[in-house]
Amino acid sequence: MGETVSVINTVDTSHEDMIHDAQMDYYGTRLATCSSDRSVKIFDVRNGGQILVADLRGHEGPVWQVAWAHPMYGNILASCSYDRKVIIWKEENGTWEKTHEHTGHDSSVNSVCWAPHDYGLILACGSSDGAISLLTYTGLGQWEVKKINNAHTIGCNAVSWAPAVVPGSLIDQPSGQKPNYIKKFASGGCDNLIKLWKEEEDGQWKEEQKLEAHSDWVRDVAWAPSIGLPTSTIASCSQDGRVFVWTCDDASGNTWSPKLLHKFNDVVWHVSWSITANILAVSGGDNKVTLWKESVDGQWVCISDVNKGQGPVSTSVTEGQQNDQ
Amino acid sequence: MEEFDGEPTVTWIPGVNSQKKQMCFDWGPGEMLVCETSFNKKEKSEMVAGCPFIHIIRKDIDVYSKILRKLFNESHGIFVGLQRIEEELTGKSRKAQLVRVSKNYRSVIRACMEEMHQFAVADKDSAIGRQFSSQVSILSAVELIWNLCEILFIEVAPAGPLLLYLLDWVRLHVCEVDSLSADVLGSENPSKHESFWNLPGNTQTLTELELRWQHWHEECERHLQDGTFASNPHLESLCKVLLGDDAALLEHKELLSNWYHFLVTRLLYSQPTVKPMDLHLYAQSSLDLFLGGESSPEPLDNILMAAFEFDIHQVIKECSIALSNWWFVAHLTDLLDHCKLLQSHNLYFGSNMREFLLLEYASGLFAHHSLWQLGVDYCDHCPELGRVSLELHIERIPLTTEQKALKVLRVCEQRQMTEQVRSICKVLAMKAVRNNRLGSALSWSIRAKDAAFATLVSDRFLRDYCERGCFSDLDLIDNLGPAMMLSDRLTFLGKYREFHRLYGEKCFVDAASLLLSLMTSQIAPRSFWMTLLTDALPLLEQKQVIFSAEQTYELLRCLEDLTSGRPLCGEPDAQQLQDDDIETTKVEILRLALARNLARSIIKEGSLEGS
């Protein structure tokens, strides 16, 4: 709706090669970045500043993604790389260290995503070997691994967890007892499919649904945060230039209907929902990040274009911002 | 999918202008990150340093301006008051109250404008001064629109009074009009005008007024025809103006600051009893005549026109587009909703327009370190989607101080947001443990009802005790109360501390029973039994017999349990052997003490009382 945005801070990461991912932590106070230079860096970006907090080395190839765990588990960051490894880093006594290394994949690990904190500390990893592994922290430095082999033929490119929903009414559980969550996540792969996975009672993961609409590799999936309505929403984007928004009316349970958001002229690599799920950001091969919002009549409308390149930059002169905390 | 009216705003990010790279991004709680990347994953690095910059971008929201903050705070008060207006009030009294609310909002806007104006004038030549100036113009436009909406939609001025309100409206906002022109264009024959409209207890009907005006108009017309003013072109021009002659009015265009000033002037002299529903016709023609095809309407003009057309939704839509801050549309829409003027416009998400706008506004507030509290109230008054919005936002508020954390928790607890309470307490407990503030960590774990964490913290306490021989945070542990039951380890910690207290108060018998029960009830972890037995030593060495025979047997059994159960470790190193030596000595000392106590207690119990 004609919103203008301004650059409020520019962080010089000093990465020596291409940056592949940048993620804010839960509160927007820290920034993690990863790069083809094999390093993962963490910056403190409070109050418009940028202080390098850690330069983490351990990967032997380009690092594709980073993901912050929920702060209730401490300061924990996961990273995945071309070197087939997933590394979990933790801040202990003020310093960041490798706390766990997962080497269960035969090929590049492309995507990592932490489950909702209600489930515990669980990390899903998608790999080019077609498998998805789930790492669950069981305490005392131990991680239990579950693997879904051949989740996607040729390779898995993205994983995204569904928000935590407790079946039935939310009754206050006595302390120590966990409510029975139905854990689900979505994955996108080189078989042009989006798959929805569900954890069974025996702890095994089963493929619950296949969502077919793309005609080429699915590059990213993003399950929208829950905003209290009985619908679930997933965004997907693909090599075929299309972005779909899938919705499921939870009353019926299992019918997902896709709505085409837009057909771009080039590969669409990345989709992401804002915190309150009302804006979808889409990054395409055409050097732009576009922001989309659902309008009054249910249509998806582009509200803003964030364009890379040379051009006038509007920097906001916010009076008193620096002194304001 | 459709494109919105008008092109979406394009924001340029400075960076290396390369054809091959893309932008990747992420959402923060209140902002976005973008950086250059190449999504096409290649194993080899390109050996070309990409752009190492990451840009953090944010919507241009004004929450960081100190002066606007006052606006947000005061309008928040008005908003909350409005929500509480008696629903039973109907008709005139309700309308009067809603008009009052509208005037309150406007006075807050004007106060803010005043203050900004001072800054703008004081700082004329700097960038900041210019920014203040532009803010003043924006607020002025906002107040202009709001005022018109108040007249048309809330006051619902009927024909007759409508023109008076519009006159006031124009006078209030056209400050540049100098007094001379005001005389010429506004108040010729003031007494005649006032007597028409402002008689107290004026019981003339609209028709009567119209007739009288018609009569006066015809008289003027006659004078013009008869050439009464022929000798004086100024007077003749004036007469034409009074007759509402458009051409004559436009000759003095430089005295009219804008088309709505022109409109009201025209109406005053040609259609003083204009009906609200006819306004838009005159408005459109006024706009066209005034612009004269030289320029096109600006966003503000479109908004005003939509208001004259009584198209409320269009007004809201245009304002949403034109203004970057949601403050205005959110509050105005809410007020209009209270006037029952909005049809429920159902968005796909199921919310109505009012909630949609209020929550958009509130989202911006949550980004601020103290205004977030206002955001909470806005969410509270959105019955459909407010709660979930609040749940999502409140967890992301950085808990920079204990005080802030407590405030956030209180908000959650008041609304029975138990999941959020737990999650926040867990985050705080984790932070406390990492900073070695065990007492704080323990109380947060208890508040979060997190048994596992409570166990972890209790273990740390016990470990600390073993290392240092004393407890920290005694107050907390002494006053655990029923919270002690949260976890076994916590119960043990509480009871163990109680043992120490009893011992300190010389209630030896009670202390002894407690100590024993800690082991026999299995509450004490095995690893701690040696410590407990060692604690028993001073009680065994007392002059009086404290442990009964039966209790002593129990203790012996515990000791045997412990010593027989000890596993053999691998290669015993020097330390291990040394430890073993210490252990063996301890065990021997205990066995001796227990044996002695057994003897004494048997004798004591076997003897007659008092001997």
PDB file of N, CA, C and O in Angstrom, chain A residues 4-6 8-11 13 17 19 24 26 33 172 227 229 261 269 272-273 278 283 287 293-294 296 299 305-307 309 317 324, chain B residues 1 9 11 13 21 23 25-27 33 37 39 45 52 54-58 60 69 131 345 347-349 360 369 388 395-396 422:
ATOM      1  N   THR A   4       6.861   3.018   2.037  1.00  0.00           N
ATOM      2  CA  THR A   4       8.270   3.211   1.693  1.00  0.00           C
ATOM      3  C   THR A   4       9.100   2.548   2.772  1.00  0.00           C
ATOM      4  O   THR A   4       8.704   2.455   3.925  1.00  0.00           O
ATOM      5  N   VAL A   5      10.264   2.071   2.356  1.00  0.00           N
ATOM      6  CA  VAL A   5      11.189   1.482   3.319  1.00  0.00           C
ATOM      7  C   VAL A   5      12.513   2.215   3.225  1.00  0.00           C
ATOM      8  O   VAL A   5      12.828   2.810   2.201  1.00  0.00           O
ATOM      9  N   SER A   6      13.247   2.177   4.279  1.00  0.00           N
ATOM     10  CA  SER A   6      14.557   2.821   4.277  1.00  0.00           C
ATOM     11  C   SER A   6      15.592   1.871   4.822  1.00  0.00           C
ATOM     12  O   SER A   6      15.290   1.021   5.650  1.00  0.00           O
ATOM     13  N   ILE A   8      18.199   1.155   7.303  1.00  0.00           N
ATOM     14  CA  ILE A   8      18.511   1.736   8.604  1.00  0.00           C
ATOM     15  C   ILE A   8      19.883   1.320   9.104  1.00  0.00           C
ATOM     16  O   ILE A   8      20.395   1.863  10.069  1.00  0.00           O
ATOM     17  N   ASN A   9      20.463   0.319   8.475  1.00  0.00           N
ATOM     18  CA  ASN A   9      21.772  -0.117   8.915  1.00  0.00           C
ATOM     19  C   ASN A   9      22.402  -0.931   7.793  1.00  0.00           C
ATOM     20  O   ASN A   9      21.713  -1.658   7.088  1.00  0.00           O
ATOM     21  N   THR A  10      23.680  -0.796   7.634  1.00  0.00           N
ATOM     22  CA  THR A  10      24.383  -1.618   6.656  1.00  0.00           C
ATOM     23  C   THR A  10      25.533  -2.302   7.372  1.00  0.00           C
ATOM     24  O   THR A  10      26.392  -1.650   7.942  1.00  0.00           O
ATOM     25  N   VAL A  11      25.509  -3.613   7.342  1.00  0.00           N
ATOM     26  CA  VAL A  11      26.525  -4.371   8.064  1.00  0.00           C
ATOM     27  C   VAL A  11      27.574  -4.846   7.073  1.00  0.00           C
ATOM     28  O   VAL A  11      27.253  -5.535   6.104  1.00  0.00           O
ATOM     29  N   THR A  13      30.000  -7.382   6.386  1.00  0.00           N
ATOM     30  CA  THR A  13      30.332  -8.677   6.957  1.00  0.00           C
ATOM     31  C   THR A  13      31.778  -9.074   6.695  1.00  0.00           C
ATOM     32  O   THR A  13      32.285  -9.977   7.331  1.00  0.00           O
ATOM     33  N   ASP A  17      33.743 -14.035   0.128  1.00  0.00           N
ATOM     34  CA  ASP A  17      33.117 -14.642  -1.035  1.00  0.00           C
ATOM     35  C   ASP A  17      31.606 -14.446  -0.892  1.00  0.00           C
ATOM     36  O   ASP A  17      31.124 -13.842   0.065  1.00  0.00           O
ATOM     37  N   ILE A  19      27.815 -14.293  -0.187  1.00  0.00           N
ATOM     38  CA  ILE A  19      26.987 -14.585   0.978  1.00  0.00           C
ATOM     39  C   ILE A  19      25.786 -15.387   0.503  1.00  0.00           C
ATOM     40  O   ILE A  19      25.153 -15.036  -0.479  1.00  0.00           O
ATOM     41  N   MET A  24      18.183 -13.012  10.975  1.00  0.00           N
ATOM     42  CA  MET A  24      18.092 -12.290  12.244  1.00  0.00           C
ATOM     43  C   MET A  24      17.708 -13.267  13.336  1.00  0.00           C
ATOM     44  O   MET A  24      16.951 -14.204  13.076  1.00  0.00           O
ATOM     45  N   TYR A  26      15.809 -14.098  17.073  1.00  0.00           N
ATOM     46  CA  TYR A  26      14.427 -13.944  17.483  1.00  0.00           C
ATOM     47  C   TYR A  26      14.018 -12.513  17.780  1.00  0.00           C
ATOM     48  O   TYR A  26      12.904 -12.096  17.511  1.00  0.00           O
ATOM     49  N   THR A  33      25.393 -14.723   9.401  1.00  0.00           N
ATOM     50  CA  THR A  33      25.567 -14.795   7.956  1.00  0.00           C
ATOM     51  C   THR A  33      26.453 -15.986   7.614  1.00  0.00           C
ATOM     52  O   THR A  33      27.242 -16.421   8.441  1.00  0.00           O
ATOM     53  N   ASP A 172      -4.540 -26.607  30.299  1.00  0.00           N
ATOM     54  CA  ASP A 172      -3.272 -26.415  30.983  1.00  0.00           C
ATOM     55  C   ASP A 172      -2.741 -27.748  31.494  1.00  0.00           C
ATOM     56  O   ASP A 172      -3.329 -28.373  32.357  1.00  0.00           O
ATOM     57  N   ILE A 227      -2.092 -17.520  12.465  1.00  0.00           N
ATOM     58  CA  ILE A 227      -2.645 -16.269  12.973  1.00  0.00           C
ATOM     59  C   ILE A 227      -4.014 -16.480  13.593  1.00  0.00           C
ATOM     60  O   ILE A 227      -4.832 -15.598  13.671  1.00  0.00           O
ATOM     61  N   LEU A 229      -6.490 -18.463  12.649  1.00  0.00           N
ATOM     62  CA  LEU A 229      -7.620 -18.906  11.825  1.00  0.00           C
ATOM     63  C   LEU A 229      -7.493 -20.397  11.565  1.00  0.00           C
ATOM     64  O   LEU A 229      -6.398 -20.944  11.609  1.00  0.00           O
ATOM     65  N   LEU A 261       0.395 -17.001  -7.127  1.00  0.00           N
ATOM     66  CA  LEU A 261       0.659 -15.625  -6.721  1.00  0.00           C
ATOM     67  C   LEU A 261       1.107 -14.811  -7.922  1.00  0.00           C
ATOM     68  O   LEU A 261       0.616 -13.731  -8.194  1.00  0.00           O
ATOM     69  N   TRP A 269      13.818 -18.125  -6.168  1.00  0.00           N
ATOM     70  CA  TRP A 269      14.674 -18.902  -5.277  1.00  0.00           C
ATOM     71  C   TRP A 269      14.174 -18.999  -3.854  1.00  0.00           C
ATOM     72  O   TRP A 269      14.432 -19.978  -3.159  1.00  0.00           O
ATOM     73  N   SER A 272       9.478 -16.120   1.899  1.00  0.00           N
ATOM     74  CA  SER A 272       9.525 -16.036   3.357  1.00  0.00           C
ATOM     75  C   SER A 272       8.368 -15.197   3.882  1.00  0.00           C
ATOM     76  O   SER A 272       8.068 -14.134   3.323  1.00  0.00           O
ATOM     77  N   TRP A 273       7.745 -15.665   4.955  1.00  0.00           N
ATOM     78  CA  TRP A 273       6.628 -14.947   5.561  1.00  0.00           C
ATOM     79  C   TRP A 273       7.119 -14.001   6.649  1.00  0.00           C
ATOM     80  O   TRP A 273       8.026 -14.336   7.397  1.00  0.00           O
ATOM     81  N   ASN A 278       1.438 -11.635   7.461  1.00  0.00           N
ATOM     82  CA  ASN A 278       0.588 -10.894   6.541  1.00  0.00           C
ATOM     83  C   ASN A 278       1.313 -10.427   5.296  1.00  0.00           C
ATOM     84  O   ASN A 278       0.682  -9.936   4.367  1.00  0.00           O
ATOM     85  N   SER A 283      11.890 -13.690  -3.564  1.00  0.00           N
ATOM     86  CA  SER A 283      13.134 -13.256  -4.183  1.00  0.00           C
ATOM     87  C   SER A 283      13.317 -13.988  -5.488  1.00  0.00           C
ATOM     88  O   SER A 283      13.305 -15.209  -5.521  1.00  0.00           O
ATOM     89  N   ASN A 287      16.639  -9.990  -9.812  1.00  0.00           N
ATOM     90  CA  ASN A 287      17.296  -9.027  -8.942  1.00  0.00           C
ATOM     91  C   ASN A 287      16.375  -8.252  -8.025  1.00  0.00           C
ATOM     92  O   ASN A 287      16.716  -7.176  -7.580  1.00  0.00           O
ATOM     93  N   LYS A 293       0.938  -8.870  -0.411  1.00  0.00           N
ATOM     94  CA  LYS A 293      -0.019  -8.870   0.678  1.00  0.00           C
ATOM     95  C   LYS A 293      -1.369  -9.257   0.119  1.00  0.00           C
ATOM     96  O   LYS A 293      -1.685  -8.957  -1.027  1.00  0.00           O
ATOM     97  N   GLU A 294      -2.178  -9.887   0.940  1.00  0.00           N
ATOM     98  CA  GLU A 294      -3.499 -10.238   0.464  1.00  0.00           C
ATOM     99  C   GLU A 294      -4.415  -9.036   0.605  1.00  0.00           C
ATOM    100  O   GLU A 294      -4.453  -8.399   1.653  1.00  0.00           O
ATOM    101  N   VAL A 296      -8.203  -6.876   0.086  1.00  0.00           N
ATOM    102  CA  VAL A 296      -9.558  -7.002   0.610  1.00  0.00           C
ATOM    103  C   VAL A 296     -10.333  -8.136  -0.048  1.00  0.00           C
ATOM    104  O   VAL A 296     -11.107  -8.830   0.585  1.00  0.00           O
ATOM    105  N   GLN A 299      -7.262 -11.309  -3.280  1.00  0.00           N
ATOM    106  CA  GLN A 299      -6.210 -11.385  -4.296  1.00  0.00           C
ATOM    107  C   GLN A 299      -4.880 -11.000  -3.684  1.00  0.00           C
ATOM    108  O   GLN A 299      -4.819 -10.165  -2.796  1.00  0.00           O
ATOM    109  N   ASP A 305       8.562  -3.204  -3.977  1.00  0.00           N
ATOM    110  CA  ASP A 305       9.620  -3.783  -4.774  1.00  0.00           C
ATOM    111  C   ASP A 305      10.932  -3.371  -4.163  1.00  0.00           C
ATOM    112  O   ASP A 305      11.217  -2.197  -4.084  1.00  0.00           O
ATOM    113  N   VAL A 306      11.713  -4.316  -3.725  1.00  0.00           N
ATOM    114  CA  VAL A 306      13.014  -3.926  -3.185  1.00  0.00           C
ATOM    115  C   VAL A 306      14.035  -4.329  -4.218  1.00  0.00           C
ATOM    116  O   VAL A 306      14.215  -5.499  -4.507  1.00  0.00           O
ATOM    117  N   ASN A 307      14.668  -3.374  -4.799  1.00  0.00           N
ATOM    118  CA  ASN A 307      15.464  -3.610  -5.979  1.00  0.00           C
ATOM    119  C   ASN A 307      16.939  -3.404  -5.704  1.00  0.00           C
ATOM    120  O   ASN A 307      17.347  -2.429  -5.111  1.00  0.00           O
ATOM    121  N   GLY A 309      20.727  -2.626  -6.795  1.00  0.00           N
ATOM    122  CA  GLY A 309      21.387  -1.920  -7.875  1.00  0.00           C
ATOM    123  C   GLY A 309      21.703  -0.503  -7.490  1.00  0.00           C
ATOM    124  O   GLY A 309      21.415  -0.064  -6.387  1.00  0.00           O
ATOM    125  N   VAL A 317      16.044  10.023   8.101  1.00  0.00           N
ATOM    126  CA  VAL A 317      16.678  10.817   9.144  1.00  0.00           C
ATOM    127  C   VAL A 317      15.779  10.697  10.356  1.00  0.00           C
ATOM    128  O   VAL A 317      14.810  11.430  10.501  1.00  0.00           O
ATOM    129  N   ASP A 324      17.994   6.656  21.572  1.00  0.00           N
ATOM    130  CA  ASP A 324      16.681   6.373  22.123  1.00  0.00           C
ATOM    131  C   ASP A 324      16.549   5.170  23.019  1.00  0.00           C
ATOM    132  O   ASP A 324      15.512   4.913  23.560  1.00  0.00           O
TER     133      ASP A 324
ATOM    134  N   MET B   1      -4.463 -12.858  -9.219  1.00  0.00           N
ATOM    135  CA  MET B   1      -3.428 -11.889  -8.876  1.00  0.00           C
ATOM    136  C   MET B   1      -3.652 -10.642  -9.699  1.00  0.00           C
ATOM    137  O   MET B   1      -3.935 -10.690 -10.872  1.00  0.00           O
ATOM    138  N   THR B   9       5.859   0.695  -4.726  1.00  0.00           N
ATOM    139  CA  THR B   9       7.044   1.526  -4.507  1.00  0.00           C
ATOM    140  C   THR B   9       8.294   0.699  -4.722  1.00  0.00           C
ATOM    141  O   THR B   9       8.396  -0.429  -4.272  1.00  0.00           O
ATOM    142  N   THR B  11      12.206   0.376  -3.940  1.00  0.00           N
ATOM    143  CA  THR B  11      13.267   0.875  -3.066  1.00  0.00           C
ATOM    144  C   THR B  11      14.589   0.340  -3.588  1.00  0.00           C
ATOM    145  O   THR B  11      14.750  -0.859  -3.774  1.00  0.00           O
ATOM    146  N   ILE B  13      18.472  -0.606  -3.285  1.00  0.00           N
ATOM    147  CA  ILE B  13      19.474  -0.948  -2.283  1.00  0.00           C
ATOM    148  C   ILE B  13      20.844  -0.740  -2.922  1.00  0.00           C
ATOM    149  O   ILE B  13      21.106  -1.268  -4.004  1.00  0.00           O
ATOM    150  N   LYS B  21      23.977 -11.522 -10.078  1.00  0.00           N
ATOM    151  CA  LYS B  21      23.665 -11.843  -8.712  1.00  0.00           C
ATOM    152  C   LYS B  21      22.193 -11.574  -8.384  1.00  0.00           C
ATOM    153  O   LYS B  21      21.508 -10.824  -9.074  1.00  0.00           O
ATOM    154  N   MET B  23      19.254 -11.151  -4.888  1.00  0.00           N
ATOM    155  CA  MET B  23      19.197 -10.669  -3.512  1.00  0.00           C
ATOM    156  C   MET B  23      18.562 -11.720  -2.637  1.00  0.00           C
ATOM    157  O   MET B  23      17.530 -12.269  -2.993  1.00  0.00           O
ATOM    158  N   PHE B  25      17.179 -12.548   1.388  1.00  0.00           N
ATOM    159  CA  PHE B  25      16.585 -11.696   2.414  1.00  0.00           C
ATOM    160  C   PHE B  25      16.102 -12.551   3.570  1.00  0.00           C
ATOM    161  O   PHE B  25      16.019 -13.774   3.469  1.00  0.00           O
ATOM    162  N   ASP B  26      15.819 -11.881   4.652  1.00  0.00           N
ATOM    163  CA  ASP B  26      15.167 -12.551   5.771  1.00  0.00           C
ATOM    164  C   ASP B  26      14.339 -11.526   6.528  1.00  0.00           C
ATOM    165  O   ASP B  26      14.625 -10.340   6.469  1.00  0.00           O
ATOM    166  N   TRP B  27      13.360 -12.000   7.257  1.00  0.00           N
ATOM    167  CA  TRP B  27      12.569 -11.118   8.091  1.00  0.00           C
ATOM    168  C   TRP B  27      13.137 -11.087   9.499  1.00  0.00           C
ATOM    169  O   TRP B  27      13.520 -12.096  10.051  1.00  0.00           O
ATOM    170  N   LEU B  33      16.219  -8.047   6.200  1.00  0.00           N
ATOM    171  CA  LEU B  33      17.616  -8.002   5.776  1.00  0.00           C
ATOM    172  C   LEU B  33      17.669  -8.285   4.293  1.00  0.00           C
ATOM    173  O   LEU B  33      16.965  -9.156   3.810  1.00  0.00           O
ATOM    174  N   THR B  37      23.526 -12.030  -3.336  1.00  0.00           N
ATOM    175  CA  THR B  37      23.935 -13.422  -3.298  1.00  0.00           C
ATOM    176  C   THR B  37      23.799 -14.014  -4.684  1.00  0.00           C
ATOM    177  O   THR B  37      23.403 -13.329  -5.622  1.00  0.00           O
ATOM    178  N   PHE B  39      21.996 -17.427  -5.973  1.00  0.00           N
ATOM    179  CA  PHE B  39      21.278 -18.596  -5.513  1.00  0.00           C
ATOM    180  C   PHE B  39      21.692 -19.854  -6.232  1.00  0.00           C
ATOM    181  O   PHE B  39      21.466 -20.944  -5.766  1.00  0.00           O
ATOM    182  N   SER B  45      33.866 -21.668  -5.449  1.00  0.00           N
ATOM    183  CA  SER B  45      33.582 -20.249  -5.266  1.00  0.00           C
ATOM    184  C   SER B  45      34.063 -19.524  -6.505  1.00  0.00           C
ATOM    185  O   SER B  45      34.930 -20.015  -7.222  1.00  0.00           O
ATOM    186  N   PRO B  52      29.976  -7.673   0.252  1.00  0.00           N
ATOM    187  CA  PRO B  52      29.881  -8.235   1.597  1.00  0.00           C
ATOM    188  C   PRO B  52      28.909  -7.510   2.511  1.00  0.00           C
ATOM    189  O   PRO B  52      28.901  -7.743   3.697  1.00  0.00           O
ATOM    190  N   ILE B  54      25.377  -6.343   4.179  1.00  0.00           N
ATOM    191  CA  ILE B  54      24.004  -6.741   4.447  1.00  0.00           C
ATOM    192  C   ILE B  54      23.254  -5.492   4.887  1.00  0.00           C
ATOM    193  O   ILE B  54      23.683  -4.787   5.784  1.00  0.00           O
ATOM    194  N   HIS B  55      22.149  -5.247   4.232  1.00  0.00           N
ATOM    195  CA  HIS B  55      21.386  -4.052   4.549  1.00  0.00           C
ATOM    196  C   HIS B  55      20.168  -4.422   5.366  1.00  0.00           C
ATOM    197  O   HIS B  55      19.460  -5.357   5.040  1.00  0.00           O
ATOM    198  N   ILE B  56      19.968  -3.655   6.416  1.00  0.00           N
ATOM    199  CA  ILE B  56      18.786  -3.871   7.228  1.00  0.00           C
ATOM    200  C   ILE B  56      17.805  -2.766   6.878  1.00  0.00           C
ATOM    201  O   ILE B  56      18.140  -1.587   6.958  1.00  0.00           O
ATOM    202  N   ILE B  57      16.646  -3.168   6.458  1.00  0.00           N
ATOM    203  CA  ILE B  57      15.693  -2.148   6.043  1.00  0.00           C
ATOM    204  C   ILE B  57      14.411  -2.256   6.852  1.00  0.00           C
ATOM    205  O   ILE B  57      14.066  -3.314   7.357  1.00  0.00           O
ATOM    206  N   ARG B  58      13.747  -1.159   6.935  1.00  0.00           N
ATOM    207  CA  ARG B  58      12.557  -1.117   7.747  1.00  0.00           C
ATOM    208  C   ARG B  58      11.576  -0.167   7.108  1.00  0.00           C
ATOM    209  O   ARG B  58      11.963   0.782   6.437  1.00  0.00           O
ATOM    210  N   ASP B  60       9.164   2.873   6.746  1.00  0.00           N
ATOM    211  CA  ASP B  60       9.320   4.201   7.326  1.00  0.00           C
ATOM    212  C   ASP B  60       8.221   4.462   8.326  1.00  0.00           C
ATOM    213  O   ASP B  60       7.196   5.028   8.020  1.00  0.00           O
ATOM    214  N   ARG B  69       5.644  10.637  19.262  1.00  0.00           N
ATOM    215  CA  ARG B  69       5.349   9.697  20.337  1.00  0.00           C
ATOM    216  C   ARG B  69       4.253  10.241  21.237  1.00  0.00           C
ATOM    217  O   ARG B  69       3.405   9.514  21.739  1.00  0.00           O
ATOM    218  N   GLN B 131      12.789  18.322   7.631  1.00  0.00           N
ATOM    219  CA  GLN B 131      11.966  17.146   7.882  1.00  0.00           C
ATOM    220  C   GLN B 131      10.788  17.496   8.771  1.00  0.00           C
ATOM    221  O   GLN B 131       9.673  17.034   8.548  1.00  0.00           O
ATOM    222  N   HIS B 345     -16.194  -5.307   5.644  1.00  0.00           N
ATOM    223  CA  HIS B 345     -15.468  -5.678   4.434  1.00  0.00           C
ATOM    224  C   HIS B 345     -14.660  -6.905   4.785  1.00  0.00           C
ATOM    225  O   HIS B 345     -13.681  -6.810   5.478  1.00  0.00           O
ATOM    226  N   LEU B 347     -12.036  -9.450   4.589  1.00  0.00           N
ATOM    227  CA  LEU B 347     -10.802  -9.855   3.933  1.00  0.00           C
ATOM    228  C   LEU B 347     -10.751 -11.373   3.924  1.00  0.00           C
ATOM    229  O   LEU B 347     -11.423 -12.033   4.671  1.00  0.00           O
ATOM    230  N   TYR B 348      -9.932 -11.904   3.081  1.00  0.00           N
ATOM    231  CA  TYR B 348      -9.788 -13.355   3.029  1.00  0.00           C
ATOM    232  C   TYR B 348      -9.419 -13.904   4.393  1.00  0.00           C
ATOM    233  O   TYR B 348      -9.833 -14.961   4.791  1.00  0.00           O
ATOM    234  N   PHE B 349      -8.642 -13.166   5.123  1.00  0.00           N
ATOM    235  CA  PHE B 349      -8.229 -13.622   6.428  1.00  0.00           C
ATOM    236  C   PHE B 349      -9.352 -13.572   7.443  1.00  0.00           C
ATOM    237  O   PHE B 349      -9.164 -13.927   8.575  1.00  0.00           O
ATOM    238  N   GLU B 360      -2.339  -3.362  11.875  1.00  0.00           N
ATOM    239  CA  GLU B 360      -1.189  -2.869  11.109  1.00  0.00           C
ATOM    240  C   GLU B 360      -0.491  -1.764  11.896  1.00  0.00           C
ATOM    241  O   GLU B 360       0.734  -1.725  12.003  1.00  0.00           O
ATOM    242  N   HIS B 369      10.716   0.369  22.070  1.00  0.00           N
ATOM    243  CA  HIS B 369      11.042  -0.213  23.376  1.00  0.00           C
ATOM    244  C   HIS B 369      10.062   0.128  24.476  1.00  0.00           C
ATOM    245  O   HIS B 369      10.011  -0.563  25.489  1.00  0.00           O
ATOM    246  N   VAL B 388      -4.201 -13.281  18.703  1.00  0.00           N
ATOM    247  CA  VAL B 388      -3.112 -14.003  18.037  1.00  0.00           C
ATOM    248  C   VAL B 388      -1.993 -13.048  17.647  1.00  0.00           C
ATOM    249  O   VAL B 388      -0.813 -13.362  17.780  1.00  0.00           O
ATOM    250  N   GLU B 395       6.125 -12.212  22.142  1.00  0.00           N
ATOM    251  CA  GLU B 395       7.280 -13.077  22.387  1.00  0.00           C
ATOM    252  C   GLU B 395       8.551 -12.519  21.803  1.00  0.00           C
ATOM    253  O   GLU B 395       9.632 -12.969  22.132  1.00  0.00           O
ATOM    254  N   ARG B 396       8.405 -11.570  20.874  1.00  0.00           N
ATOM    255  CA  ARG B 396       9.591 -11.059  20.195  1.00  0.00           C
ATOM    256  C   ARG B 396      10.141  -9.808  20.842  1.00  0.00           C
ATOM    257  O   ARG B 396      11.131  -9.259  20.385  1.00  0.00           O
ATOM    258  N   ARG B 422       5.198 -19.212  29.714  1.00  0.00           N
ATOM    259  CA  ARG B 422       6.185 -20.295  29.872  1.00  0.00           C
ATOM    260  C   ARG B 422       7.402 -20.049  29.014  1.00  0.00           C
ATOM    261  O   ARG B 422       8.538 -20.182  29.457  1.00  0.00           O
TER     262      ARG B 422
END
